[in-house]
Coordinates of C-alpha atoms and ligand atoms in Angstrom, one line a residue:
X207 CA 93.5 167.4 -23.2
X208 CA 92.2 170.1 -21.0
X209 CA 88.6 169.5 -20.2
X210 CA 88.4 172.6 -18.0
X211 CA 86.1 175.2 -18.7
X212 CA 84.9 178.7 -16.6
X213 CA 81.3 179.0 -18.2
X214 CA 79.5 182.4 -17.0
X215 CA 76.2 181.1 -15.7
X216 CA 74.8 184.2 -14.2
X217 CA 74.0 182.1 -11.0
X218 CA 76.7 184.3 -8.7
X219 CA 79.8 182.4 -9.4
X220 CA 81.9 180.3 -12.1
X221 CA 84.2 177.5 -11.3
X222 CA 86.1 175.1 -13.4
X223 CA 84.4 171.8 -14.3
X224 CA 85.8 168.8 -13.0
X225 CA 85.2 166.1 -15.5
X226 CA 85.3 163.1 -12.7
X227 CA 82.7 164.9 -11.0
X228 CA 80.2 164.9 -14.2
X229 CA 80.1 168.5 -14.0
X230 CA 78.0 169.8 -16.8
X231 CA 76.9 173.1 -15.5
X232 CA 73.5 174.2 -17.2
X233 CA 74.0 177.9 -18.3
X234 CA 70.3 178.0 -20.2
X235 CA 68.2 179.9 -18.5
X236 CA 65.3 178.6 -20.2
X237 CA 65.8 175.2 -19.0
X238 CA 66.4 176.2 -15.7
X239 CA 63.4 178.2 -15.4
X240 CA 61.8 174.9 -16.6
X241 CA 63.3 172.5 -14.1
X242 CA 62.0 174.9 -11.2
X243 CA 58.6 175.0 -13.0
X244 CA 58.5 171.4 -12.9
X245 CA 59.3 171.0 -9.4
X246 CA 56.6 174.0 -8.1
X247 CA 57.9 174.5 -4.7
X248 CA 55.2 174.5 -2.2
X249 CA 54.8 176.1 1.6
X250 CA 56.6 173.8 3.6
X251 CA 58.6 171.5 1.5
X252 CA 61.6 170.5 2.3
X253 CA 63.7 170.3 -0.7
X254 CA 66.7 168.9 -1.0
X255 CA 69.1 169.3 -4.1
X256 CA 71.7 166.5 -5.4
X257 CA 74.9 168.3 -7.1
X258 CA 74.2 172.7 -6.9
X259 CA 77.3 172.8 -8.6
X260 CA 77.7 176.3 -9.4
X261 CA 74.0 176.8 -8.4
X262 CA 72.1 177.0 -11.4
X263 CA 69.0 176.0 -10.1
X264 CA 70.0 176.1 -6.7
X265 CA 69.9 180.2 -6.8
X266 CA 66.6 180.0 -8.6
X267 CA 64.9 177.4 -6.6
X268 CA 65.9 179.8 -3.6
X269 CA 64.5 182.7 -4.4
X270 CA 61.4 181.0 -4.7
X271 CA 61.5 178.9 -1.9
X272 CA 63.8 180.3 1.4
X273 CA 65.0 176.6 2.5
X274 CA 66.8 174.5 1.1
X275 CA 69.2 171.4 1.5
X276 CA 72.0 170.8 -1.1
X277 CA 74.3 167.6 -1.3
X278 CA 77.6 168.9 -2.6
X279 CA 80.8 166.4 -3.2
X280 CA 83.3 168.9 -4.4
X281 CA 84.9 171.1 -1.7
X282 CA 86.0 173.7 -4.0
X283 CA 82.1 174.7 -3.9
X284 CA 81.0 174.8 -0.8
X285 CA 82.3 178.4 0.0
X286 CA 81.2 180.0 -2.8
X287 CA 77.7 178.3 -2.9
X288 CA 77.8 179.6 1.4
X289 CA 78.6 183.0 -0.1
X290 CA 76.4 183.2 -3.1
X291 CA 73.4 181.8 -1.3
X292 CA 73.5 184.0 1.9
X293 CA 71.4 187.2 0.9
X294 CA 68.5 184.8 -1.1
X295 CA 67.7 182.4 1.5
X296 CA 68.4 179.4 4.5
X297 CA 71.0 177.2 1.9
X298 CA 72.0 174.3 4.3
X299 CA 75.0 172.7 2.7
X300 CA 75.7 168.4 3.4
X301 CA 79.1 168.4 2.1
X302 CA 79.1 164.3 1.2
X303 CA 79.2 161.7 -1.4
X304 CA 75.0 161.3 -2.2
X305 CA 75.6 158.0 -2.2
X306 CA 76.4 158.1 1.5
X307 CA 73.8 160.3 2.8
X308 CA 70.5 158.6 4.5
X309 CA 67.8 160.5 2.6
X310 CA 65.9 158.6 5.6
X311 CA 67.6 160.5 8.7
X312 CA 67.6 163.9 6.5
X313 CA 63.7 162.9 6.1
X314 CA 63.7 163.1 10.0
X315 CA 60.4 161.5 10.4
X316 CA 58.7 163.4 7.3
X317 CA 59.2 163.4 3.3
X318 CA 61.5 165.3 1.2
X319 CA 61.7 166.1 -2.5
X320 CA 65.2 165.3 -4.3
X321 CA 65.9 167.6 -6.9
X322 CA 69.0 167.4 -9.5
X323 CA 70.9 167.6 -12.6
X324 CA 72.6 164.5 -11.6
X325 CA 76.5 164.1 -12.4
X326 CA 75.8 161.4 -14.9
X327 CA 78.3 158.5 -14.1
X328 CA 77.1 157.9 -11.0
X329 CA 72.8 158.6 -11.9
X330 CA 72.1 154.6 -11.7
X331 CA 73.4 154.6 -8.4
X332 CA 71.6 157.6 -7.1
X333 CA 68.4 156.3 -8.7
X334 CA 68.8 152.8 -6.8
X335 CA 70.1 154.4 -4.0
X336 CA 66.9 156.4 -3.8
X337 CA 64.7 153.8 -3.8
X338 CA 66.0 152.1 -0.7
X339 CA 64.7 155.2 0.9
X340 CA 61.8 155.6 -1.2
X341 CA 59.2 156.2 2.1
X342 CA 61.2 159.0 3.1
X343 CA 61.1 160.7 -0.5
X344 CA 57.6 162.3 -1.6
X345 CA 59.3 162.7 -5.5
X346 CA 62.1 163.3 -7.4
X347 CA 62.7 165.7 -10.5
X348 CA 66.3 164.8 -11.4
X349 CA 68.1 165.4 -15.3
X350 CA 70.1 162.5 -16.9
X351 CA 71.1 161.5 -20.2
X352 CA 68.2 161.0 -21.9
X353 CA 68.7 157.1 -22.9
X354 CA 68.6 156.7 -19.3
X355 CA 65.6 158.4 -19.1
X356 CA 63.9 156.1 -21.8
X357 CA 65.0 153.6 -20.4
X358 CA 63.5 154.5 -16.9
X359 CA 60.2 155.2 -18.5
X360 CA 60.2 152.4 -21.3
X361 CA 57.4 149.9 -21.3
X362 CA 57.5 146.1 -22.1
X363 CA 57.8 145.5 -25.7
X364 CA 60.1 148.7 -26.1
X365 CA 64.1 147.6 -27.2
X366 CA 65.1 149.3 -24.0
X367 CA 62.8 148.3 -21.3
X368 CA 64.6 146.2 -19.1
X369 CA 66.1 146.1 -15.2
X370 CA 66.3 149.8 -14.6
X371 CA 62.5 150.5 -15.9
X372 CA 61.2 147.2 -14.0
X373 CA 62.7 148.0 -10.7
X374 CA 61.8 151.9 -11.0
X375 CA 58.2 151.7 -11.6
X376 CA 57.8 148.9 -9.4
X377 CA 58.2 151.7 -6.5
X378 CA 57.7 154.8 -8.4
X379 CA 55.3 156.3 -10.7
X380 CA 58.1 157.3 -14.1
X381 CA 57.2 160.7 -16.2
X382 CA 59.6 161.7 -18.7
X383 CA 58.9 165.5 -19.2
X384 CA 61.5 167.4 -21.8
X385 CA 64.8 167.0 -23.4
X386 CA 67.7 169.4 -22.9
X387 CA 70.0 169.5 -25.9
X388 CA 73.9 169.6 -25.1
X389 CA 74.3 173.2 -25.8
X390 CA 72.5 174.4 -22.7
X391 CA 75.5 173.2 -20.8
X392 CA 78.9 174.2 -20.1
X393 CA 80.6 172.3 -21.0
X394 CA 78.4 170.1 -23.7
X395 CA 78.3 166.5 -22.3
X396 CA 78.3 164.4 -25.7
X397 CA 74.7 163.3 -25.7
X398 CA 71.1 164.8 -25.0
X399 CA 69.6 164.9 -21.6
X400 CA 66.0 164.6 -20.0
X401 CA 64.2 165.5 -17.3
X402 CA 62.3 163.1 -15.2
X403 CA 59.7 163.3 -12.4
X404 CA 59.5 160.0 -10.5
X405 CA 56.8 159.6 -7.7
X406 CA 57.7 157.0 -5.3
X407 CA 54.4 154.8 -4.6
X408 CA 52.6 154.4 -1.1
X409 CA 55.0 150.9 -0.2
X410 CA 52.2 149.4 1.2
X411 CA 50.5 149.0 -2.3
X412 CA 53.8 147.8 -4.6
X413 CA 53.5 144.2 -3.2
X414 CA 56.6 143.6 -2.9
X415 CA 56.9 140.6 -0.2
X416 CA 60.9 140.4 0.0
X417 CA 62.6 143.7 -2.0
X418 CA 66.3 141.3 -2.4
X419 CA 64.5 138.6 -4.2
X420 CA 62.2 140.6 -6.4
X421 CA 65.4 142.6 -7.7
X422 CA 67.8 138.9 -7.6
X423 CA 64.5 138.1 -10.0
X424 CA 64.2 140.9 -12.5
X425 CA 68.7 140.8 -12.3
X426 CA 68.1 137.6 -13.7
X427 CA 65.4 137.8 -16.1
X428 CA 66.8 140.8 -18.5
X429 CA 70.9 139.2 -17.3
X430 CA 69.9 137.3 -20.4
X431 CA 67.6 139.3 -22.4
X432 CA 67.5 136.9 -26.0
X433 CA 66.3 134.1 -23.6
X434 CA 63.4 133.0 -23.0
X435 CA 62.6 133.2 -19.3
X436 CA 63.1 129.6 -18.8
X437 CA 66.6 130.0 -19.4
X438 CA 67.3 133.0 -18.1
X439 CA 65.5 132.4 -14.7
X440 CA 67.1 128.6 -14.7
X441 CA 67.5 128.0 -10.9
X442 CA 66.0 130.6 -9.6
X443 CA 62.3 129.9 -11.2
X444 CA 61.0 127.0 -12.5
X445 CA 58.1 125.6 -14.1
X446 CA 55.5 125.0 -11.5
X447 CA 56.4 128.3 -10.1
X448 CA 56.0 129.7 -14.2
X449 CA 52.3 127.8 -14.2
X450 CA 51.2 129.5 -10.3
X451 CA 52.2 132.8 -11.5
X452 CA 50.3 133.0 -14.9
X453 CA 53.7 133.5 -16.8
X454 CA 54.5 131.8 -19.7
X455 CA 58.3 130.2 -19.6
X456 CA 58.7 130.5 -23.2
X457 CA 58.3 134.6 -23.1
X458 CA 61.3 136.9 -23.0
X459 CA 61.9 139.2 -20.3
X460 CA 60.9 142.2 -22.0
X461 CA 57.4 141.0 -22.5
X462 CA 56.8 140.8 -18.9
X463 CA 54.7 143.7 -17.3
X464 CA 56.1 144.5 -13.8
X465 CA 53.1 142.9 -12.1
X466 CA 54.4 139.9 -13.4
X467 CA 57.7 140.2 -12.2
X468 CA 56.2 140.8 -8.9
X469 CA 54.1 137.8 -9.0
X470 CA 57.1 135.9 -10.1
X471 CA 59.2 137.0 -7.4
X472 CA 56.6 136.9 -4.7
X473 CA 55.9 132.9 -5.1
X474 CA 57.6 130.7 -2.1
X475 CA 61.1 129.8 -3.2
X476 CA 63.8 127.4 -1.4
Ligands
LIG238 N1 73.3 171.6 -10.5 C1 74.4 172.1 -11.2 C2 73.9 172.6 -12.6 O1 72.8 172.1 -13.0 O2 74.6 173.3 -13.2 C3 75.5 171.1 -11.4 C4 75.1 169.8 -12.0 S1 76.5 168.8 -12.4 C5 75.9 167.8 -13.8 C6 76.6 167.5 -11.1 C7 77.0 168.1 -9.8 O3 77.0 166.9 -8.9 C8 78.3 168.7 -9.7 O4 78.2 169.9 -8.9 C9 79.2 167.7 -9.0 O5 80.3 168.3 -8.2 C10 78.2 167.0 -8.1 N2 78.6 165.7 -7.7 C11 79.3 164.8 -8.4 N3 79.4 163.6 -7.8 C12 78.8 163.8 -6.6 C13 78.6 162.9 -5.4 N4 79.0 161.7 -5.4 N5 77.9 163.4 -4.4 C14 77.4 164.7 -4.4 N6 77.6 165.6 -5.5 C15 78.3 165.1 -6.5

């Protein structure tokens, strides 16, 4: 099956999309011109974009802003991007796996702002990888499938809160802002995407005493979601430490509000 298709974008160049790279190019100018309304570049920020691609919003965001940073895997891009970018603005290009950049060194000392319509089979690791340089990142406007997206934003009580919404808002504030249907792609991934703003929170005020237990903790908790906690957290909780943090051992994970997760995970444990 060829899954290769040379989608005119109107962003300077066209390339063939590599399926193992998530490539979904967004050829809707409408959504694009939404994305870089979200995101509302300011004076001196330093943006930095995960995936141009074939620059959709890379173009845009530079004619708006004249710096910009982009994280691009596939070498059959960087050239063009180089090219395409040169009369509209300073395009620095870090031609790398995302998931082995340091946000932290690119931060240099100060904050960035991560942009992106993320390539989709990799988006949970870029979201956790993200967080371990949270302090470094001032927020992120990033498109995903939407069911990630729910999921990122859903409360307790909702079918799909669970690990990936605990351990997101614990650091970051979550706003799901607008869906983007398939057809504003090329090509069409299979399912409906989102964009999300998440706003990473000052890390002195999560409360977060050890960051390895806390996510060992909430691992655990939704690892067995139909449990009740005393089950799920068997050997890693028990029911003194249940009684000290106010939680009650016959709940289910997805009742727990993230400050309880915290408070679970912050108690002295062997
Ligand atoms: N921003 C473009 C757009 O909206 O049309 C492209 C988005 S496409 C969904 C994802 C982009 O991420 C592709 O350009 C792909 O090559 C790039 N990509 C995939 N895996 C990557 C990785 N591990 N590191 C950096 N970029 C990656």
């Amino acid at each position: 099956m060829n899954s290769s298709h040379s989608p005119r974008t109107g962003s300077g160049f066209t390339a063939p999309a590599k399926k193992q790279l998530g490539q979904h190019f967004l050829a809707d100018k409408y959504y694009v011109e939404k994305i870089v309304m979200a995101v509302d570049p300011k004076g001196d920020d330093r943006l930095v974009e995960i995936g141009p691609g074939q620059g959709a919003i890379t173009f845009p965001l530079l004619r708006r802003h004249p710096k910009l940073t982009v994280i691009e895997f596939d070498r059959d891009l960087i050239t063009p991007l180089t090219e395409a970018a040169a009369p509209l603005g300073e395009l620095t290009i870090v031609h790398r796996d995302v998931l082995q950049v340091n946000f932290t060194e690119l931060a240099a000392g100060g904050q960035i702002r991560l942009v992106g319509n993320l390539p989709y089979n990799i988006s949970s690791p870029i979201l956790f990888h993200a967080l371990d340089h949270a302090a470094a990142i001032s927020d992120m406007t990033f498109m995903l499938q939407k069911e990630v997206v729910d999921r990122m934003a859903a409360g307790p009580g909702s079918k799909v809160y669970g690990r990936l919404s605990v351990m997101l808002q614990a650091w970051c504030e979550v706003e799901a802002l607008f869906v983007v249907p398939p057809g504003a792609f090329r090509p069409p991934p299979k399912v409906d995407s989102a964009v999300v703003r998440l706003v990473p929170r000052d890390p002195t005020s999560v409360g977060i005493n050890d960051r390895k237990r806390f996510a060992d903790v909430v691992r655990a908790a939704f690892g067995q979601r139909r449990k009740t906690l005393r089950n799920a957290l068997n050997g890693v909780i028990d029911a003194a430490q249940f009684e000290a943090a106010g939680v009650r051992s016959d709940a289910r994970a997805e009742q727990l509000e993230v400050a309880d997760f915290i408070r679970l995970a912050n108690l002295p444990h062997a």
